[in-house]
Short mmCIF file of C-alpha atoms in Angstrom, two decimals:
data_model
loop_
_atom_site.label_atom_id
_atom_site.label_comp_id
_atom_site.label_asym_id
_atom_site.label_seq_id
_atom_site.Cartn_x
_atom_site.Cartn_y
_atom_site.Cartn_z
CA MET A 1 -0.14 -0.14 0.05
CA GLY A 2 1.56 3.13 -1.01
CA PHE A 3 0.73 6.82 -0.55
CA ALA A 4 2.43 9.67 -2.18
CA ARG A 5 2.31 13.49 -1.95
CA THR A 6 3.74 16.06 -4.00
CA CYS A 7 3.34 19.75 -4.77
CA ALA A 8 2.38 21.24 -8.10
CA VAL A 9 1.07 24.53 -9.55
CA ALA A 10 -2.32 25.47 -10.50
CA LEU A 11 -3.28 28.71 -12.42
CA VAL A 12 -5.70 31.06 -11.24
CA GLY A 13 -6.08 33.79 -14.08
CA VAL A 14 -2.20 34.82 -14.57
CA GLU A 15 -1.07 33.83 -10.86
CA GLY A 16 0.24 30.49 -9.98
CA VAL A 17 -0.73 29.02 -6.79
CA VAL A 18 0.73 25.91 -5.07
CA VAL A 19 -1.59 22.73 -4.50
CA GLU A 20 -0.74 19.56 -2.93
CA VAL A 21 -1.39 16.56 -5.22
CA GLN A 22 -2.05 12.98 -3.26
CA ALA A 23 -2.26 9.60 -4.47
CA ASP A 24 -3.27 6.61 -2.79
CA LEU A 25 -2.33 3.26 -4.52
CA GLU A 26 -4.46 0.34 -3.11
CA PRO A 27 -4.96 -2.98 -4.90
CA GLY A 28 -8.67 -3.57 -6.14
CA VAL A 29 -10.71 -1.69 -8.41
CA ALA A 30 -9.19 1.24 -9.72
CA ALA A 31 -10.85 4.75 -9.24
CA PHE A 32 -9.95 8.44 -10.33
CA THR A 33 -11.34 11.26 -8.38
CA LEU A 34 -10.68 14.95 -8.32
CA VAL A 35 -11.98 17.15 -5.76
CA GLY A 36 -11.90 20.98 -5.75
CA LEU A 37 -14.20 23.91 -6.60
CA PRO A 38 -16.93 22.90 -9.06
CA ASP A 39 -15.47 24.41 -12.27
CA LYS A 40 -14.98 23.65 -15.99
CA SER A 41 -11.44 23.46 -15.54
CA LEU A 42 -11.73 20.73 -12.73
CA THR A 43 -13.90 18.48 -15.47
CA GLU A 44 -11.13 19.43 -18.17
CA SER A 45 -8.27 18.37 -15.93
CA ARG A 46 -9.56 14.83 -15.84
CA ASP A 47 -8.98 14.68 -19.70
CA ARG A 48 -5.62 16.25 -19.21
CA VAL A 49 -4.54 13.53 -16.57
CA ARG A 50 -5.79 10.80 -18.72
CA ALA A 51 -3.97 12.00 -21.59
CA ALA A 52 -0.88 12.30 -19.80
CA VAL A 53 -0.96 8.86 -18.35
CA VAL A 54 -1.66 7.15 -21.77
CA ASN A 55 1.14 9.23 -23.44
CA SER A 56 3.50 8.29 -20.64
CA GLY A 57 2.78 4.49 -21.81
CA ALA A 58 1.06 3.53 -18.65
CA GLU A 59 -2.24 1.85 -18.90
CA TRP A 60 -5.47 4.03 -18.13
CA PRO A 61 -7.84 2.03 -15.74
CA SER A 62 -10.84 0.66 -17.74
CA GLY A 63 -13.41 1.11 -14.85
CA SER A 64 -12.69 4.80 -14.35
#
């Protein structure tokens, strides 16, 4: 069971804001959850993360 944490930068307008990214790696059914303010950019970020995972050669979970 692994847990990872890192910092990233989110853009708010033209300003960069440091955000914390967490990942919990548990065996079982794959899930992908984004939490934050309900905004169109949050919905679009799921697509950007999926594209990054697939383009890196990793497999995107089919159940998510």
